[in-house]
Amino acid sequence: AALIESLQTTKVDLFLVGKEADDEEFGMPVEKTTGFPPLEEFLSDRAVPGLLVWSPEEEFAKQSWYTSQLVGSMVCLVQILGPVLIVFSVWEDKTNYLRDPLRTWERLSAANIFCTSRTKNDWATILMGVMFLFFVITQLLNSASDELSDARKNSRLSPIDNVWSLVGPFVNAWCVVWNIAALPILFWNFETASQVVLGALGVLFVYTLDDLTGTAGALLRTSDFEYQRGICWHYALLSQCPVRLEDVVNPDATSAKDFWQITLNNTGLLVARDSNAKGPPTELSPTRIAPLAEESTEQTPLVGSEKRQSWQPDPKGLPSFDQLKVRVRFSEDGPSYRLPSYHSMVQVMVWQAVV
């Protein structure tokens, strides 16, 4: 606890190199900042082993974590079984023309399709069914396209819960396919236009049950925007969080007050040095998110060119979204993760097949 308190008041040294160091008229003042969020974020909260899983140690965080797992499991179960149970519930009805496709084909004729003996209620139901069938299928396919785009984005994110990152896309794809298959069978069973409207909304509700903008977000007390902001913050902190904790420990420390030595330059986090070292620090500390490329080393910046010597953005030196490949690791000798990961590529292929 004393070391964490000391970290929150530690001054971070900034060293300019390149043109800013030589430019006396450089307008941005270089000031020491207090605290180092990349370490504070991951040292403040601890995880402890539980029944088959690790969970937060702090009581409120533990309750929130178990709540999210419970809500996720319930939503997953409903999206898997819901569309299937809808199909099974109306499969034996006489209005299910897919149960005997040969007989349905024999009855298919212009006289049956444009029967003049239908009542106004029948035609209202048919018209409403055709319109909602088109709109619901369009909505599901558009959502599948959005899921494909999200799967490509998620493949670039830092490793999240591997169980949900694997299960989630497959459950959503399953739900889309079964809902589309259930629509005609369900609509054939309706006798009024109001039943069509309620049935269509029910199908969409099952699919959107896991959206943070809907029921799941209300239960978890979060939103799509908060989730996106949290992921960006988490990724940014990991890109500056050292793999080796000793890289930010002062070799000459005599108390908790001077325990930390955090130094940054234009390209990233620098390894701590003792007081006898001469010249400006130059050795970069490996971070938990680092570039993954044949020509990359531990000293390669996360983004931009290795030759970049400026705090100012250099769009020409930034890799494109499709070219960005990184490695994530949480210890020097532990396993590392490649981003985009292989299982995320499988998710992309699943949504490509659906779309």
mmCIF file of C-alpha atoms in Angstrom:
data_model
loop_
_atom_site.group_PDB
_atom_site.id
_atom_site.type_symbol
_atom_site.label_atom_id
_atom_site.label_comp_id
_atom_site.label_asym_id
_atom_site.label_seq_id
_atom_site.Cartn_x
_atom_site.Cartn_y
_atom_site.Cartn_z
ATOM 1 C CA ALA A 1 0.000 0.000 0.000
ATOM 2 C CA ALA A 2 2.853 2.380 0.792
ATOM 3 C CA LEU A 3 4.456 1.736 -2.593
ATOM 4 C CA ILE A 4 1.174 2.406 -4.416
ATOM 5 C CA GLU A 5 0.723 5.662 -2.518
ATOM 6 C CA SER A 6 4.292 6.576 -3.412
ATOM 7 C CA LEU A 7 3.594 5.796 -7.075
ATOM 8 C CA GLN A 8 0.670 8.217 -7.121
ATOM 9 C CA THR A 9 2.971 11.089 -6.070
ATOM 10 C CA THR A 10 6.040 10.079 -8.100
ATOM 11 C CA LYS A 11 7.271 12.625 -10.635
ATOM 12 C CA VAL A 12 7.700 11.302 -14.179
ATOM 13 C CA ASP A 13 10.785 12.599 -15.986
ATOM 14 C CA LEU A 14 10.456 13.544 -19.677
ATOM 15 C CA PHE A 15 13.484 13.625 -21.963
ATOM 16 C CA LEU A 16 13.232 15.283 -25.369
ATOM 17 C CA VAL A 17 15.330 13.948 -28.220
ATOM 18 C CA GLY A 18 15.475 14.972 -31.866
ATOM 19 C CA LYS A 19 14.306 18.293 -33.218
ATOM 20 C CA GLU A 20 12.392 19.356 -30.108
ATOM 21 C CA ALA A 21 15.537 19.011 -28.002
ATOM 22 C CA ASP A 22 17.428 21.293 -30.431
ATOM 23 C CA ASP A 23 14.623 23.760 -31.087
ATOM 24 C CA GLU A 24 14.732 26.582 -28.550
ATOM 25 C CA GLU A 25 11.433 27.952 -29.830
ATOM 26 C CA PHE A 26 9.541 24.722 -29.326
ATOM 27 C CA GLY A 27 6.254 25.889 -27.844
ATOM 28 C CA MET A 28 5.180 22.900 -25.739
ATOM 29 C CA PRO A 29 6.558 23.129 -22.176
ATOM 30 C CA VAL A 30 8.078 19.932 -20.841
ATOM 31 C CA GLU A 31 6.797 19.504 -17.304
ATOM 32 C CA LYS A 32 7.024 16.658 -14.866
ATOM 33 C CA THR A 33 3.742 14.862 -14.399
ATOM 34 C CA THR A 34 2.643 13.204 -11.173
ATOM 35 C CA GLY A 35 1.784 9.524 -11.043
ATOM 36 C CA PHE A 36 1.977 6.826 -13.705
ATOM 37 C CA PRO A 37 -1.503 5.479 -14.682
ATOM 38 C CA PRO A 38 -0.178 2.424 -16.623
ATOM 39 C CA LEU A 39 1.111 1.024 -13.311
ATOM 40 C CA GLU A 40 -1.556 2.452 -11.022
ATOM 41 C CA GLU A 41 -4.310 0.803 -13.071
ATOM 42 C CA PHE A 42 -2.915 -2.721 -12.703
ATOM 43 C CA LEU A 43 -1.395 -2.506 -9.214
ATOM 44 C CA SER A 44 -4.381 -1.027 -7.412
ATOM 45 C CA ASP A 45 -6.761 -3.961 -7.975
ATOM 46 C CA ARG A 46 -5.805 -7.566 -7.290
ATOM 47 C CA ALA A 47 -7.315 -10.833 -8.534
ATOM 48 C CA VAL A 48 -7.527 -13.941 -6.374
ATOM 49 C CA PRO A 49 -8.163 -17.585 -7.369
ATOM 50 C CA GLY A 50 -11.664 -18.879 -6.858
ATOM 51 C CA LEU A 51 -13.720 -21.839 -8.032
ATOM 52 C CA LEU A 52 -12.118 -22.599 -11.425
ATOM 53 C CA VAL A 53 -11.689 -18.871 -12.153
ATOM 54 C CA TRP A 54 -9.880 -15.789 -10.932
ATOM 55 C CA SER A 55 -11.996 -12.930 -9.603
ATOM 56 C CA PRO A 56 -11.333 -9.448 -8.152
ATOM 57 C CA GLU A 57 -10.306 -9.329 -4.514
ATOM 58 C CA GLU A 58 -12.195 -6.139 -3.666
ATOM 59 C CA GLU A 59 -15.764 -6.958 -2.632
ATOM 60 C CA PHE A 60 -17.634 -4.459 -4.830
ATOM 61 C CA ALA A 61 -15.539 -5.352 -7.882
ATOM 62 C CA LYS A 62 -16.121 -9.053 -7.170
ATOM 63 C CA GLN A 63 -19.908 -8.557 -7.034
ATOM 64 C CA SER A 64 -19.836 -6.617 -10.309
ATOM 65 C CA TRP A 65 -17.730 -9.324 -11.934
ATOM 66 C CA TYR A 66 -20.029 -12.155 -10.820
ATOM 67 C CA THR A 67 -23.081 -10.145 -11.902
ATOM 68 C CA SER A 68 -21.659 -9.668 -15.389
ATOM 69 C CA GLN A 69 -20.856 -13.389 -15.640
ATOM 70 C CA LEU A 70 -24.383 -14.324 -14.518
ATOM 71 C CA VAL A 71 -26.061 -11.897 -16.936
ATOM 72 C CA GLY A 72 -23.822 -13.051 -19.774
ATOM 73 C CA SER A 73 -24.623 -16.713 -19.101
ATOM 74 C CA MET A 74 -28.383 -16.073 -18.977
ATOM 75 C CA VAL A 75 -28.339 -14.031 -22.190
ATOM 76 C CA CYS A 76 -26.233 -16.719 -23.884
ATOM 77 C CA LEU A 77 -28.715 -19.422 -22.851
ATOM 78 C CA VAL A 78 -31.730 -17.420 -24.097
ATOM 79 C CA GLN A 79 -30.104 -16.648 -27.450
ATOM 80 C CA ILE A 80 -29.160 -20.289 -27.987
ATOM 81 C CA LEU A 81 -32.451 -21.882 -26.944
ATOM 82 C CA GLY A 82 -34.945 -19.083 -27.718
ATOM 83 C CA PRO A 83 -35.035 -19.245 -31.536
ATOM 84 C CA VAL A 84 -34.876 -23.057 -31.499
ATOM 85 C CA LEU A 85 -37.803 -23.306 -29.085
ATOM 86 C CA ILE A 86 -39.814 -20.891 -31.244
ATOM 87 C CA VAL A 87 -39.373 -23.173 -34.248
ATOM 88 C CA PHE A 88 -40.220 -26.318 -32.276
ATOM 89 C CA SER A 89 -43.324 -24.725 -30.744
ATOM 90 C CA VAL A 90 -44.960 -24.119 -34.146
ATOM 91 C CA TRP A 91 -43.376 -26.924 -36.178
ATOM 92 C CA GLU A 92 -46.322 -29.315 -35.770
ATOM 93 C CA ASP A 93 -48.977 -26.705 -36.605
ATOM 94 C CA LYS A 94 -50.959 -27.171 -39.794
ATOM 95 C CA THR A 95 -49.776 -23.752 -40.998
ATOM 96 C CA ASN A 96 -46.161 -24.974 -41.163
ATOM 97 C CA TYR A 97 -45.812 -25.561 -44.889
ATOM 98 C CA LEU A 98 -42.177 -26.633 -44.527
ATOM 99 C CA ARG A 99 -43.186 -29.777 -42.660
ATOM 100 C CA ASP A 100 -44.406 -31.324 -45.925
ATOM 101 C CA PRO A 101 -42.622 -29.405 -48.720
ATOM 102 C CA LEU A 102 -43.822 -31.733 -51.529
ATOM 103 C CA ARG A 103 -47.479 -31.226 -50.643
ATOM 104 C CA THR A 104 -46.885 -27.489 -50.348
ATOM 105 C CA TRP A 105 -45.356 -27.451 -53.834
ATOM 106 C CA GLU A 106 -48.353 -29.276 -55.263
ATOM 107 C CA ARG A 107 -50.744 -26.748 -53.718
ATOM 108 C CA LEU A 108 -48.691 -23.788 -54.928
ATOM 109 C CA SER A 109 -50.669 -22.096 -57.697
ATOM 110 C CA ALA A 110 -51.779 -18.625 -58.741
ATOM 111 C CA ALA A 111 -55.319 -19.371 -57.516
ATOM 112 C CA ASN A 112 -54.074 -20.171 -54.010
ATOM 113 C CA ILE A 113 -51.672 -17.225 -53.923
ATOM 114 C CA PHE A 114 -54.186 -14.621 -55.140
ATOM 115 C CA CYS A 115 -57.329 -16.131 -53.644
ATOM 116 C CA THR A 116 -60.138 -13.578 -54.026
ATOM 117 C CA SER A 117 -62.139 -15.152 -51.230
ATOM 118 C CA ARG A 118 -59.780 -13.834 -48.523
ATOM 119 C CA THR A 119 -61.191 -11.339 -46.059
ATOM 120 C CA LYS A 120 -59.807 -7.867 -45.414
ATOM 121 C CA ASN A 121 -58.307 -9.150 -42.161
ATOM 122 C CA ASP A 122 -56.473 -11.898 -44.083
ATOM 123 C CA TRP A 123 -55.031 -9.422 -46.586
ATOM 124 C CA ALA A 124 -54.012 -7.023 -43.808
ATOM 125 C CA THR A 125 -52.217 -9.861 -42.054
ATOM 126 C CA ILE A 126 -50.507 -10.976 -45.302
ATOM 127 C CA LEU A 127 -49.409 -7.446 -46.163
ATOM 128 C CA MET A 128 -48.115 -6.796 -42.665
ATOM 129 C CA GLY A 129 -46.312 -10.151 -42.660
ATOM 130 C CA VAL A 130 -44.554 -9.467 -45.978
ATOM 131 C CA MET A 131 -43.415 -5.999 -44.857
ATOM 132 C CA PHE A 132 -42.180 -7.111 -41.439
ATOM 133 C CA LEU A 133 -40.528 -10.203 -42.908
ATOM 134 C CA PHE A 134 -38.506 -7.925 -45.181
ATOM 135 C CA PHE A 135 -37.648 -5.411 -42.457
ATOM 136 C CA VAL A 136 -36.707 -7.978 -39.803
ATOM 137 C CA ILE A 137 -34.468 -9.971 -42.157
ATOM 138 C CA THR A 138 -32.859 -6.727 -43.364
ATOM 139 C CA GLN A 139 -32.273 -5.663 -39.756
ATOM 140 C CA LEU A 140 -30.709 -9.027 -38.868
ATOM 141 C CA LEU A 141 -28.422 -8.989 -41.914
ATOM 142 C CA ASN A 142 -27.389 -5.378 -41.224
ATOM 143 C CA SER A 143 -26.602 -6.367 -37.650
ATOM 144 C CA ALA A 144 -24.536 -9.271 -38.977
ATOM 145 C CA SER A 145 -22.579 -6.816 -41.156
ATOM 146 C CA ASP A 146 -21.943 -4.666 -38.096
ATOM 147 C CA GLU A 147 -20.809 -7.751 -36.186
ATOM 148 C CA LEU A 148 -18.359 -8.523 -38.992
ATOM 149 C CA SER A 149 -16.903 -5.023 -38.705
ATOM 150 C CA ASP A 150 -16.753 -5.323 -34.905
ATOM 151 C CA ALA A 151 -15.032 -8.713 -35.165
ATOM 152 C CA ARG A 152 -12.277 -7.140 -37.276
ATOM 153 C CA LYS A 153 -11.877 -4.356 -34.697
ATOM 154 C CA ASN A 154 -11.914 -6.747 -31.731
ATOM 155 C CA SER A 155 -9.133 -8.767 -33.332
ATOM 156 C CA ARG A 156 -6.824 -5.780 -32.742
ATOM 157 C CA LEU A 157 -7.748 -5.334 -29.089
ATOM 158 C CA SER A 158 -5.820 -6.582 -26.101
ATOM 159 C CA PRO A 159 -6.770 -10.078 -24.885
ATOM 160 C CA ILE A 160 -10.112 -10.062 -23.107
ATOM 161 C CA ASP A 161 -11.929 -12.978 -21.511
ATOM 162 C CA ASN A 162 -11.123 -15.779 -23.960
ATOM 163 C CA VAL A 163 -14.320 -17.687 -23.106
ATOM 164 C CA TRP A 164 -16.683 -14.851 -24.010
ATOM 165 C CA SER A 165 -14.583 -13.699 -26.958
ATOM 166 C CA LEU A 166 -15.027 -17.184 -28.446
ATOM 167 C CA VAL A 167 -18.593 -17.935 -27.343
ATOM 168 C CA GLY A 168 -20.141 -14.513 -28.023
ATOM 169 C CA PRO A 169 -19.729 -14.319 -31.829
ATOM 170 C CA PHE A 170 -20.820 -17.928 -32.344
ATOM 171 C CA VAL A 171 -23.943 -17.421 -30.198
ATOM 172 C CA ASN A 172 -24.858 -14.239 -32.090
ATOM 173 C CA ALA A 173 -24.321 -15.945 -35.460
ATOM 174 C CA TRP A 174 -26.417 -18.905 -34.282
ATOM 175 C CA CYS A 175 -29.172 -16.508 -33.200
ATOM 176 C CA VAL A 176 -29.198 -14.695 -36.572
ATOM 177 C CA VAL A 177 -29.460 -17.915 -38.600
ATOM 178 C CA TRP A 178 -32.186 -19.467 -36.433
ATOM 179 C CA ASN A 179 -34.213 -16.253 -36.268
ATOM 180 C CA ILE A 180 -34.214 -15.957 -40.053
ATOM 181 C CA ALA A 181 -35.255 -19.614 -40.309
ATOM 182 C CA ALA A 182 -38.001 -19.141 -37.698
ATOM 183 C CA LEU A 183 -39.596 -16.059 -39.276
ATOM 184 C CA PRO A 184 -41.658 -17.680 -42.071
ATOM 185 C CA ILE A 185 -42.773 -20.579 -39.869
ATOM 186 C CA LEU A 186 -43.766 -18.128 -37.140
ATOM 187 C CA PHE A 187 -45.544 -15.682 -39.460
ATOM 188 C CA TRP A 188 -47.598 -18.427 -41.176
ATOM 189 C CA ASN A 189 -49.115 -19.161 -37.768
ATOM 190 C CA PHE A 190 -50.370 -15.601 -37.200
ATOM 191 C CA GLU A 191 -53.997 -14.710 -37.910
ATOM 192 C CA THR A 192 -53.966 -10.937 -37.293
ATOM 193 C CA ALA A 193 -51.686 -8.017 -38.183
ATOM 194 C CA SER A 194 -51.088 -7.232 -34.504
ATOM 195 C CA GLN A 195 -49.729 -10.748 -33.966
ATOM 196 C CA VAL A 196 -47.262 -10.134 -36.817
ATOM 197 C CA VAL A 197 -46.010 -6.933 -35.179
ATOM 198 C CA LEU A 198 -45.608 -8.545 -31.753
ATOM 199 C CA GLY A 199 -43.910 -11.623 -33.228
ATOM 200 C CA ALA A 200 -41.447 -9.537 -35.235
ATOM 201 C CA LEU A 201 -40.554 -7.432 -32.202
ATOM 202 C CA GLY A 202 -40.102 -10.597 -30.146
ATOM 203 C CA VAL A 203 -37.632 -12.021 -32.651
ATOM 204 C CA LEU A 204 -35.617 -8.792 -32.668
ATOM 205 C CA PHE A 205 -35.709 -8.627 -28.871
ATOM 206 C CA VAL A 206 -34.098 -12.072 -28.564
ATOM 207 C CA TYR A 207 -31.294 -11.071 -30.908
ATOM 208 C CA THR A 208 -30.604 -7.662 -29.294
ATOM 209 C CA LEU A 209 -30.755 -9.041 -25.769
ATOM 210 C CA ASP A 210 -26.968 -8.824 -25.373
ATOM 211 C CA ASP A 211 -26.643 -5.241 -26.645
ATOM 212 C CA LEU A 212 -25.190 -2.772 -24.138
ATOM 213 C CA THR A 213 -27.654 -0.231 -25.497
ATOM 214 C CA GLY A 214 -30.552 -2.455 -24.404
ATOM 215 C CA THR A 215 -31.398 -4.965 -21.698
ATOM 216 C CA ALA A 216 -27.859 -6.186 -20.997
ATOM 217 C CA GLY A 217 -26.577 -2.628 -20.619
ATOM 218 C CA ALA A 218 -29.391 -1.783 -18.202
ATOM 219 C CA LEU A 219 -28.660 -4.860 -16.064
ATOM 220 C CA LEU A 220 -24.912 -4.222 -16.050
ATOM 221 C CA ARG A 221 -25.349 -0.450 -15.635
ATOM 222 C CA THR A 222 -23.074 0.350 -18.542
ATOM 223 C CA SER A 223 -23.343 1.508 -22.134
ATOM 224 C CA ASP A 224 -21.732 0.981 -25.509
ATOM 225 C CA PHE A 225 -19.809 4.254 -25.147
ATOM 226 C CA GLU A 226 -18.448 3.330 -21.719
ATOM 227 C CA TYR A 227 -17.349 -0.074 -23.005
ATOM 228 C CA GLN A 228 -15.515 1.469 -25.984
ATOM 229 C CA ARG A 229 -13.864 4.082 -23.766
ATOM 230 C CA GLY A 230 -12.769 1.404 -21.288
ATOM 231 C CA ILE A 231 -11.251 -0.765 -24.026
ATOM 232 C CA CYS A 232 -9.314 2.196 -25.479
ATOM 233 C CA TRP A 233 -8.067 3.186 -22.020
ATOM 234 C CA HIS A 234 -7.048 -0.406 -21.236
ATOM 235 C CA TYR A 235 -5.181 -0.751 -24.544
ATOM 236 C CA ALA A 236 -3.369 2.587 -24.121
ATOM 237 C CA LEU A 237 -2.242 1.715 -20.586
ATOM 238 C CA LEU A 238 -0.950 -1.714 -21.619
ATOM 239 C CA SER A 239 1.102 -0.092 -24.393
ATOM 240 C CA GLN A 240 3.064 1.824 -21.711
ATOM 241 C CA CYS A 241 3.008 -0.731 -18.883
ATOM 242 C CA PRO A 242 6.440 -2.391 -18.449
ATOM 243 C CA VAL A 243 6.848 -6.157 -18.677
ATOM 244 C CA ARG A 244 9.593 -6.040 -16.041
ATOM 245 C CA LEU A 245 8.678 -4.121 -12.895
ATOM 246 C CA GLU A 246 12.360 -3.563 -12.100
ATOM 247 C CA ASP A 247 12.594 -1.281 -15.138
ATOM 248 C CA VAL A 248 10.765 1.428 -13.176
ATOM 249 C CA VAL A 249 12.378 0.814 -9.777
ATOM 250 C CA ASN A 250 15.054 3.202 -8.562
ATOM 251 C CA PRO A 251 18.291 1.211 -7.965
ATOM 252 C CA ASP A 252 19.344 3.733 -5.317
ATOM 253 C CA ALA A 253 16.023 3.752 -3.436
ATOM 254 C CA THR A 254 16.249 3.871 0.355
ATOM 255 C CA SER A 255 12.551 4.299 1.175
ATOM 256 C CA ALA A 256 9.097 3.961 -0.333
ATOM 257 C CA LYS A 257 9.111 7.677 -1.164
ATOM 258 C CA ASP A 258 11.918 7.338 -3.728
ATOM 259 C CA PHE A 259 11.190 3.717 -4.740
ATOM 260 C CA TRP A 260 9.953 4.509 -8.248
ATOM 261 C CA GLN A 261 11.985 5.946 -11.123
ATOM 262 C CA ILE A 262 9.830 6.552 -14.197
ATOM 263 C CA THR A 263 11.324 8.184 -17.268
ATOM 264 C CA LEU A 264 9.834 8.736 -20.717
ATOM 265 C CA ASN A 265 11.204 10.074 -23.970
ATOM 266 C CA ASN A 266 9.706 10.622 -27.424
ATOM 267 C CA THR A 267 9.508 6.900 -28.173
ATOM 268 C CA GLY A 268 8.401 5.318 -24.921
ATOM 269 C CA LEU A 269 9.287 4.167 -21.410
ATOM 270 C CA LEU A 270 12.968 4.083 -20.412
ATOM 271 C CA VAL A 271 14.767 1.630 -18.118
ATOM 272 C CA ALA A 272 15.629 3.021 -14.684
ATOM 273 C CA ARG A 273 19.317 3.769 -14.013
ATOM 274 C CA ASP A 274 21.450 4.372 -10.927
ATOM 275 C CA SER A 275 22.749 7.799 -10.008
ATOM 276 C CA ASN A 276 26.244 7.075 -11.377
ATOM 277 C CA ALA A 277 25.011 6.639 -14.974
ATOM 278 C CA LYS A 278 26.245 9.288 -17.389
ATOM 279 C CA GLY A 279 24.393 10.924 -20.256
ATOM 280 C CA PRO A 280 20.672 10.857 -21.021
ATOM 281 C CA PRO A 281 18.855 7.509 -20.705
ATOM 282 C CA THR A 282 18.375 5.672 -24.006
ATOM 283 C CA GLU A 283 17.402 2.038 -23.256
ATOM 284 C CA LEU A 284 13.696 1.444 -23.843
ATOM 285 C CA SER A 285 11.752 -0.851 -21.529
ATOM 286 C CA PRO A 286 9.681 -3.609 -23.195
ATOM 287 C CA THR A 287 5.982 -2.953 -22.694
ATOM 288 C CA ARG A 288 3.067 -5.375 -22.454
ATOM 289 C CA ILE A 289 1.813 -4.381 -25.908
ATOM 290 C CA ALA A 290 4.572 -4.083 -28.507
ATOM 291 C CA PRO A 291 4.793 -4.332 -32.317
ATOM 292 C CA LEU A 292 4.916 -7.774 -33.871
ATOM 293 C CA ALA A 293 6.951 -7.775 -37.059
ATOM 294 C CA GLU A 294 10.030 -9.508 -38.391
ATOM 295 C CA GLU A 295 12.055 -6.317 -38.243
ATOM 296 C CA SER A 296 10.698 -5.217 -34.842
ATOM 297 C CA THR A 297 12.638 -5.418 -31.597
ATOM 298 C CA GLU A 298 11.842 -4.641 -27.988
ATOM 299 C CA GLN A 299 12.924 -1.059 -28.681
ATOM 300 C CA THR A 300 10.445 -0.518 -31.533
ATOM 301 C CA PRO A 301 7.754 2.078 -30.669
ATOM 302 C CA LEU A 302 4.176 0.814 -30.568
ATOM 303 C CA VAL A 303 3.141 3.110 -33.404
ATOM 304 C CA GLY A 304 5.059 5.101 -35.946
ATOM 305 C CA SER A 305 8.529 4.808 -37.418
ATOM 306 C CA GLU A 306 11.602 3.844 -35.408
ATOM 307 C CA LYS A 307 13.244 6.997 -36.768
ATOM 308 C CA ARG A 308 10.499 9.233 -35.465
ATOM 309 C CA GLN A 309 12.055 11.835 -33.147
ATOM 310 C CA SER A 310 9.114 14.108 -32.403
ATOM 311 C CA TRP A 311 6.239 14.383 -29.966
ATOM 312 C CA GLN A 312 4.146 15.769 -32.809
ATOM 313 C CA PRO A 313 1.999 13.258 -34.795
ATOM 314 C CA ASP A 314 3.546 11.890 -37.972
ATOM 315 C CA PRO A 315 0.726 10.375 -40.100
ATOM 316 C CA LYS A 316 3.197 9.089 -42.692
ATOM 317 C CA GLY A 317 4.948 6.970 -40.090
ATOM 318 C CA LEU A 318 1.817 5.323 -38.732
ATOM 319 C CA PRO A 319 0.877 1.819 -39.922
ATOM 320 C CA SER A 320 -2.545 1.276 -41.422
ATOM 321 C CA PHE A 321 -5.217 -0.519 -39.403
ATOM 322 C CA ASP A 322 -4.811 -3.704 -41.454
ATOM 323 C CA GLN A 323 -1.015 -3.651 -41.076
ATOM 324 C CA LEU A 324 -0.976 -3.168 -37.312
ATOM 325 C CA LYS A 325 0.160 -6.386 -35.625
ATOM 326 C CA VAL A 326 1.226 -6.500 -31.993
ATOM 327 C CA ARG A 327 2.285 -8.948 -29.326
ATOM 328 C CA VAL A 328 0.838 -8.924 -25.823
ATOM 329 C CA ARG A 329 2.610 -10.466 -22.848
ATOM 330 C CA PHE A 330 2.321 -10.000 -19.101
ATOM 331 C CA SER A 331 5.644 -11.455 -17.999
ATOM 332 C CA GLU A 332 9.060 -11.868 -19.572
ATOM 333 C CA ASP A 333 9.003 -15.658 -19.503
ATOM 334 C CA GLY A 334 5.256 -16.213 -19.739
ATOM 335 C CA PRO A 335 3.094 -16.841 -22.815
ATOM 336 C CA SER A 336 2.574 -14.113 -25.382
ATOM 337 C CA TYR A 337 -0.503 -13.361 -27.475
ATOM 338 C CA ARG A 338 -0.552 -12.279 -31.080
ATOM 339 C CA LEU A 339 -2.990 -9.599 -32.208
ATOM 340 C CA PRO A 340 -4.895 -10.108 -34.386
ATOM 341 C CA SER A 341 -5.286 -13.516 -32.796
ATOM 342 C CA TYR A 342 -6.081 -16.699 -34.679
ATOM 343 C CA HIS A 343 -9.402 -17.322 -32.925
ATOM 344 C CA SER A 344 -10.504 -13.768 -33.814
ATOM 345 C CA MET A 345 -9.826 -14.576 -37.469
ATOM 346 C CA VAL A 346 -12.200 -17.542 -37.083
ATOM 347 C CA GLN A 347 -14.840 -15.128 -35.754
ATOM 348 C CA VAL A 348 -14.403 -12.971 -38.857
ATOM 349 C CA MET A 349 -14.857 -16.014 -41.096
ATOM 350 C CA VAL A 350 -18.017 -17.023 -39.217
ATOM 351 C CA TRP A 351 -19.628 -13.612 -39.785
ATOM 352 C CA GLN A 352 -18.468 -13.565 -43.407
ATOM 353 C CA ALA A 353 -20.331 -16.844 -43.909
ATOM 354 C CA VAL A 354 -23.490 -15.410 -42.320
ATOM 355 C CA VAL A 355 -23.384 -12.163 -44.284
#
